[in-house]
């Protein structure tokens, strides 16, 4: 139904919800490591980043709100299969049916105050850092390393790829699966 919902599991109730784009399925949702942002990607290649506003003051009780922060087109009408924040929260990856994964940096610019106004306006956006083009079929999932320096992507082309995030280049290819690879996890712990 295209809804994003924030639940209180203990009380089994919805605290708030948002509809990024009416009648368009949301395929992926993720929360930033600091818990302040929620990202959703949909079937039309759109990304919606929300601020998760939680007010626990005595007068509010527990008020939760999703406030749209950034909306951008990431994959030009193709389905977003996965959206995920990096471990350090500075980057966002989107995976898509267009056979690519894209790395984004969320940005904020302070705009000068309008004439007659004293308040500056903060304009938020997303800057494309790298378009990761290697796979021959849909890219279904990705996983960042714990230091956010590396990324693994997987595809129904039966391959996985390890990327250097800073360069946007493949470090290693992983071949050998007999069928498409649709999920991935990365454990790069040293001990």
PDB file of C-alpha atoms in Angstrom:
ATOM      1  CA  UNK A   1       0.000   0.000   0.000  1.00  0.00           C
ATOM      2  CA  UNK A   2       3.050   2.297  -0.158  1.00  0.00           C
ATOM      3  CA  UNK A   3       3.034   3.120   3.567  1.00  0.00           C
ATOM      4  CA  UNK A   4       5.976   3.546   5.895  1.00  0.00           C
ATOM      5  CA  UNK A   5       4.984   2.833   9.479  1.00  0.00           C
ATOM      6  CA  UNK A   6       6.768   3.336  12.786  1.00  0.00           C
ATOM      7  CA  UNK A   7       5.581   0.758  15.309  1.00  0.00           C
ATOM      8  CA  UNK A   8       5.691   0.458  19.050  1.00  0.00           C
ATOM      9  CA  UNK A   9       6.283  -3.263  19.390  1.00  0.00           C
ATOM     10  CA  UNK A  10       5.587  -3.363  23.098  1.00  0.00           C
ATOM     11  CA  UNK A  11       2.108  -1.883  22.719  1.00  0.00           C
ATOM     12  CA  UNK A  12       1.513  -3.321  19.223  1.00  0.00           C
ATOM     13  CA  UNK A  13       0.413  -0.025  17.702  1.00  0.00           C
ATOM     14  CA  UNK A  14       1.441   2.295  14.895  1.00  0.00           C
ATOM     15  CA  UNK A  15       3.000   5.505  16.222  1.00  0.00           C
ATOM     16  CA  UNK A  16       3.043   7.317  12.876  1.00  0.00           C
ATOM     17  CA  UNK A  17       3.052   6.655   9.163  1.00  0.00           C
ATOM     18  CA  UNK A  18       3.921   8.336   5.889  1.00  0.00           C
ATOM     19  CA  UNK A  19       2.943   7.775   2.270  1.00  0.00           C
ATOM     20  CA  UNK A  20       5.906   8.721   0.098  1.00  0.00           C
ATOM     21  CA  UNK A  21       4.047   8.340  -3.201  1.00  0.00           C
ATOM     22  CA  UNK A  22       0.397   7.219  -3.274  1.00  0.00           C
ATOM     23  CA  UNK A  23      -0.240   3.816  -4.876  1.00  0.00           C
ATOM     24  CA  UNK A  24       3.476   3.096  -5.433  1.00  0.00           C
ATOM     25  CA  UNK A  25       5.011   0.173  -3.565  1.00  0.00           C
ATOM     26  CA  UNK A  26       7.874   0.824  -1.167  1.00  0.00           C
ATOM     27  CA  UNK A  27      10.432  -1.966  -1.598  1.00  0.00           C
ATOM     28  CA  UNK A  28      13.081  -1.042   0.944  1.00  0.00           C
ATOM     29  CA  UNK A  29      13.255   0.807   4.271  1.00  0.00           C
ATOM     30  CA  UNK A  30      16.289   1.401   6.505  1.00  0.00           C
ATOM     31  CA  UNK A  31      17.129   3.447   9.587  1.00  0.00           C
ATOM     32  CA  UNK A  32      20.361   5.431   9.912  1.00  0.00           C
ATOM     33  CA  UNK A  33      22.892   4.245  12.511  1.00  0.00           C
ATOM     34  CA  UNK A  34      22.086   7.219  14.776  1.00  0.00           C
ATOM     35  CA  UNK A  35      18.345   6.503  14.525  1.00  0.00           C
ATOM     36  CA  UNK A  36      17.518   9.995  13.274  1.00  0.00           C
ATOM     37  CA  UNK A  37      16.770   9.253   9.600  1.00  0.00           C
ATOM     38  CA  UNK A  38      14.613   6.722   7.767  1.00  0.00           C
ATOM     39  CA  UNK A  39      15.138   6.011   4.062  1.00  0.00           C
ATOM     40  CA  UNK A  40      12.635   4.379   1.724  1.00  0.00           C
ATOM     41  CA  UNK A  41      13.022   3.395  -1.925  1.00  0.00           C
ATOM     42  CA  UNK A  42      10.104   2.642  -4.213  1.00  0.00           C
ATOM     43  CA  UNK A  43       9.175   0.915  -7.463  1.00  0.00           C
ATOM     44  CA  UNK A  44       9.635   4.091  -9.521  1.00  0.00           C
ATOM     45  CA  UNK A  45      13.259   4.695  -8.540  1.00  0.00           C
ATOM     46  CA  UNK A  46      12.453   7.424  -6.014  1.00  0.00           C
ATOM     47  CA  UNK A  47      14.190   7.798  -2.654  1.00  0.00           C
ATOM     48  CA  UNK A  48      12.541   9.438   0.344  1.00  0.00           C
ATOM     49  CA  UNK A  49      14.571  10.353   3.410  1.00  0.00           C
ATOM     50  CA  UNK A  50      12.603  11.257   6.517  1.00  0.00           C
ATOM     51  CA  UNK A  51      13.653  12.737   9.824  1.00  0.00           C
ATOM     52  CA  UNK A  52      12.409  10.601  12.685  1.00  0.00           C
ATOM     53  CA  UNK A  53      11.236  13.117  15.268  1.00  0.00           C
ATOM     54  CA  UNK A  54      10.605  11.701  18.723  1.00  0.00           C
ATOM     55  CA  UNK A  55       9.327  13.911  21.520  1.00  0.00           C
ATOM     56  CA  UNK A  56       9.335  12.261  24.938  1.00  0.00           C
ATOM     57  CA  UNK A  57       8.628  15.411  26.929  1.00  0.00           C
ATOM     58  CA  UNK A  58       6.047  15.042  29.732  1.00  0.00           C
ATOM     59  CA  UNK A  59       3.481  17.162  27.870  1.00  0.00           C
ATOM     60  CA  UNK A  60       3.872  15.134  24.646  1.00  0.00           C
ATOM     61  CA  UNK A  61       3.944  11.701  26.245  1.00  0.00           C
ATOM     62  CA  UNK A  62       5.615   9.997  23.321  1.00  0.00           C
ATOM     63  CA  UNK A  63       5.041  11.810  20.074  1.00  0.00           C
ATOM     64  CA  UNK A  64       6.622  10.348  16.927  1.00  0.00           C
ATOM     65  CA  UNK A  65       6.611  11.977  13.512  1.00  0.00           C
ATOM     66  CA  UNK A  66       8.161  11.292  10.105  1.00  0.00           C
ATOM     67  CA  UNK A  67       9.126  14.590   8.462  1.00  0.00           C
ATOM     68  CA  UNK A  68      10.152  14.487   4.790  1.00  0.00           C
ATOM     69  CA  UNK A  69      13.743  15.683   4.609  1.00  0.00           C
ATOM     70  CA  UNK A  70      14.945  14.768   1.103  1.00  0.00           C
ATOM     71  CA  UNK A  71      13.252  13.295  -1.965  1.00  0.00           C
ATOM     72  CA  UNK A  72      15.217  12.483  -5.108  1.00  0.00           C
ATOM     73  CA  UNK A  73      15.149  10.313  -8.195  1.00  0.00           C
ATOM     74  CA  UNK A  74      17.867   7.712  -7.865  1.00  0.00           C
ATOM     75  CA  UNK A  75      17.207   5.202 -10.635  1.00  0.00           C
ATOM     76  CA  UNK A  76      15.032   6.856 -13.285  1.00  0.00           C
ATOM     77  CA  UNK A  77      11.848   4.781 -13.131  1.00  0.00           C
ATOM     78  CA  UNK A  78      13.515   1.483 -12.237  1.00  0.00           C
ATOM     79  CA  UNK A  79      12.679  -0.395  -9.044  1.00  0.00           C
ATOM     80  CA  UNK A  80      14.815   0.211  -5.995  1.00  0.00           C
ATOM     81  CA  UNK A  81      15.458  -3.179  -4.446  1.00  0.00           C
ATOM     82  CA  UNK A  82      17.495  -1.981  -1.461  1.00  0.00           C
ATOM     83  CA  UNK A  83      18.394   1.264   0.261  1.00  0.00           C
ATOM     84  CA  UNK A  84      20.873   1.263   3.110  1.00  0.00           C
ATOM     85  CA  UNK A  85      22.922   3.708   5.176  1.00  0.00           C
ATOM     86  CA  UNK A  86      26.656   3.179   5.588  1.00  0.00           C
ATOM     87  CA  UNK A  87      27.925   2.131   8.991  1.00  0.00           C
ATOM     88  CA  UNK A  88      29.150   5.675   9.704  1.00  0.00           C
ATOM     89  CA  UNK A  89      25.877   7.177   8.459  1.00  0.00           C
ATOM     90  CA  UNK A  90      27.585   9.451   5.911  1.00  0.00           C
ATOM     91  CA  UNK A  91      26.597   7.551   2.761  1.00  0.00           C
ATOM     92  CA  UNK A  92      23.538   5.875   1.347  1.00  0.00           C
ATOM     93  CA  UNK A  93      23.506   3.060  -1.209  1.00  0.00           C
ATOM     94  CA  UNK A  94      20.589   2.273  -3.487  1.00  0.00           C
ATOM     95  CA  UNK A  95      20.355  -0.981  -5.475  1.00  0.00           C
ATOM     96  CA  UNK A  96      18.113  -1.304  -8.488  1.00  0.00           C
ATOM     97  CA  UNK A  97      16.575  -3.291 -11.291  1.00  0.00           C
ATOM     98  CA  UNK A  98      18.556  -1.039 -13.661  1.00  0.00           C
ATOM     99  CA  UNK A  99      21.572  -3.321 -12.886  1.00  0.00           C
ATOM    100  CA  UNK A 100      23.398  -0.685 -10.851  1.00  0.00           C
ATOM    101  CA  UNK A 101      24.042   0.349  -7.278  1.00  0.00           C
ATOM    102  CA  UNK A 102      24.569   4.019  -6.502  1.00  0.00           C
ATOM    103  CA  UNK A 103      26.360   5.683  -3.633  1.00  0.00           C
ATOM    104  CA  UNK A 104      24.929   8.963  -2.379  1.00  0.00           C
ATOM    105  CA  UNK A 105      26.070  11.591   0.098  1.00  0.00           C
ATOM    106  CA  UNK A 106      23.316  13.468   1.899  1.00  0.00           C
ATOM    107  CA  UNK A 107      24.090  17.182   1.859  1.00  0.00           C
ATOM    108  CA  UNK A 108      22.916  20.342   3.563  1.00  0.00           C
ATOM    109  CA  UNK A 109      23.519  23.872   2.324  1.00  0.00           C
ATOM    110  CA  UNK A 110      22.666  27.003   4.211  1.00  0.00           C
ATOM    111  CA  UNK A 111      20.969  29.439   1.850  1.00  0.00           C
ATOM    112  CA  UNK A 112      21.033  33.169   2.535  1.00  0.00           C
ATOM    113  CA  UNK A 113      17.987  34.720   4.092  1.00  0.00           C
ATOM    114  CA  UNK A 114      15.389  36.097   1.705  1.00  0.00           C
ATOM    115  CA  UNK A 115      15.177  39.881   1.477  1.00  0.00           C
ATOM    116  CA  UNK A 116      13.330  41.178   4.517  1.00  0.00           C
ATOM    117  CA  UNK A 117      13.857  37.939   6.451  1.00  0.00           C
ATOM    118  CA  UNK A 118      16.437  37.148   9.091  1.00  0.00           C
ATOM    119  CA  UNK A 119      16.197  33.378   8.889  1.00  0.00           C
ATOM    120  CA  UNK A 120      18.553  31.333   6.780  1.00  0.00           C
ATOM    121  CA  UNK A 121      17.120  28.321   4.988  1.00  0.00           C
ATOM    122  CA  UNK A 122      18.790  24.908   5.112  1.00  0.00           C
ATOM    123  CA  UNK A 123      18.447  23.111   1.801  1.00  0.00           C
ATOM    124  CA  UNK A 124      18.983  19.351   1.961  1.00  0.00           C
ATOM    125  CA  UNK A 125      19.819  17.157  -0.996  1.00  0.00           C
ATOM    126  CA  UNK A 126      21.638  14.069  -2.215  1.00  0.00           C
ATOM    127  CA  UNK A 127      24.846  14.112  -4.207  1.00  0.00           C
ATOM    128  CA  UNK A 128      25.763  11.130  -6.386  1.00  0.00           C
ATOM    129  CA  UNK A 129      29.203   9.918  -5.297  1.00  0.00           C
ATOM    130  CA  UNK A 130      29.576   6.847  -7.549  1.00  0.00           C
ATOM    131  CA  UNK A 131      27.416   4.831  -9.902  1.00  0.00           C
ATOM    132  CA  UNK A 132      28.545   1.227  -9.488  1.00  0.00           C
ATOM    133  CA  UNK A 133      28.035  -0.488 -12.843  1.00  0.00           C
ATOM    134  CA  UNK A 134      29.218  -4.082 -12.993  1.00  0.00           C
ATOM    135  CA  UNK A 135      26.288  -6.443 -12.730  1.00  0.00           C
ATOM    136  CA  UNK A 136      24.400  -7.816 -15.738  1.00  0.00           C
ATOM    137  CA  UNK A 137      21.035  -8.218 -13.972  1.00  0.00           C
ATOM    138  CA  UNK A 138      19.131  -6.700 -11.066  1.00  0.00           C
ATOM    139  CA  UNK A 139      21.221  -5.666  -8.068  1.00  0.00           C
ATOM    140  CA  UNK A 140      19.276  -6.923  -5.062  1.00  0.00           C
ATOM    141  CA  UNK A 141      21.278  -6.135  -1.972  1.00  0.00           C
ATOM    142  CA  UNK A 142      24.393  -4.510  -0.559  1.00  0.00           C
ATOM    143  CA  UNK A 143      26.333  -4.484   2.698  1.00  0.00           C
ATOM    144  CA  UNK A 144      28.872  -1.959   3.998  1.00  0.00           C
ATOM    145  CA  UNK A 145      31.986  -2.869   5.948  1.00  0.00           C
ATOM    146  CA  UNK A 146      32.125  -1.743   9.567  1.00  0.00           C
ATOM    147  CA  UNK A 147      34.380   1.199   8.639  1.00  0.00           C
ATOM    148  CA  UNK A 148      32.189   2.142   5.613  1.00  0.00           C
ATOM    149  CA  UNK A 149      35.233   1.842   3.346  1.00  0.00           C
ATOM    150  CA  UNK A 150      33.985  -1.191   1.427  1.00  0.00           C
ATOM    151  CA  UNK A 151      30.707  -2.346  -0.049  1.00  0.00           C
ATOM    152  CA  UNK A 152      29.535  -5.725  -1.314  1.00  0.00           C
ATOM    153  CA  UNK A 153      26.788  -5.883  -3.957  1.00  0.00           C
ATOM    154  CA  UNK A 154      24.936  -8.986  -5.167  1.00  0.00           C
ATOM    155  CA  UNK A 155      22.833  -9.691  -8.220  1.00  0.00           C
ATOM    156  CA  UNK A 156      20.695 -12.246 -10.002  1.00  0.00           C
ATOM    157  CA  UNK A 157      23.605 -12.511 -12.462  1.00  0.00           C
ATOM    158  CA  UNK A 158      25.016 -15.000  -9.860  1.00  0.00           C
ATOM    159  CA  UNK A 159      27.893 -12.700  -8.872  1.00  0.00           C
ATOM    160  CA  UNK A 160      28.943 -10.609  -5.911  1.00  0.00           C
ATOM    161  CA  UNK A 161      31.351  -7.687  -6.063  1.00  0.00           C
ATOM    162  CA  UNK A 162      33.505  -6.053  -3.406  1.00  0.00           C
ATOM    163  CA  UNK A 163      33.904  -2.300  -3.989  1.00  0.00           C
ATOM    164  CA  UNK A 164      36.295   0.333  -2.700  1.00  0.00           C
ATOM    165  CA  UNK A 165      33.805   3.009  -1.639  1.00  0.00           C
ATOM    166  CA  UNK A 166      36.204   5.962  -1.973  1.00  0.00           C
ATOM    167  CA  UNK A 167      37.184   5.065  -5.555  1.00  0.00           C
ATOM    168  CA  UNK A 168      33.982   3.413  -6.760  1.00  0.00           C
ATOM    169  CA  UNK A 169      36.058   0.540  -8.130  1.00  0.00           C
ATOM    170  CA  UNK A 170      35.780  -3.228  -7.841  1.00  0.00           C
ATOM    171  CA  UNK A 171      38.428  -4.848  -5.684  1.00  0.00           C
ATOM    172  CA  UNK A 172      37.259  -8.441  -6.056  1.00  0.00           C
ATOM    173  CA  UNK A 173      34.645 -10.460  -7.911  1.00  0.00           C
ATOM    174  CA  UNK A 174      32.959 -13.482  -6.359  1.00  0.00           C
ATOM    175  CA  UNK A 175      31.681 -16.058  -8.828  1.00  0.00           C
ATOM    176  CA  UNK A 176      30.402 -19.577  -8.320  1.00  0.00           C
ATOM    177  CA  UNK A 177      26.772 -19.361  -7.315  1.00  0.00           C
ATOM    178  CA  UNK A 178      24.525 -21.435  -9.544  1.00  0.00           C
ATOM    179  CA  UNK A 179      21.525 -19.140  -9.124  1.00  0.00           C
ATOM    180  CA  UNK A 180      20.952 -15.467  -8.543  1.00  0.00           C
ATOM    181  CA  UNK A 181      22.216 -13.923  -5.300  1.00  0.00           C
ATOM    182  CA  UNK A 182      19.528 -11.792  -3.647  1.00  0.00           C
ATOM    183  CA  UNK A 183      20.915 -11.035  -0.169  1.00  0.00           C
ATOM    184  CA  UNK A 184      24.259 -10.439   1.444  1.00  0.00           C
ATOM    185  CA  UNK A 185      25.805  -9.893   4.864  1.00  0.00           C
ATOM    186  CA  UNK A 186      29.342  -8.811   5.642  1.00  0.00           C
ATOM    187  CA  UNK A 187      31.318  -9.581   8.770  1.00  0.00           C
ATOM    188  CA  UNK A 188      34.723  -7.924   8.614  1.00  0.00           C
ATOM    189  CA  UNK A 189      35.543  -8.245  12.300  1.00  0.00           C
ATOM    190  CA  UNK A 190      39.224  -8.834  12.913  1.00  0.00           C
ATOM    191  CA  UNK A 191      38.953 -10.958  16.030  1.00  0.00           C
TER     192      UNK A 191
END
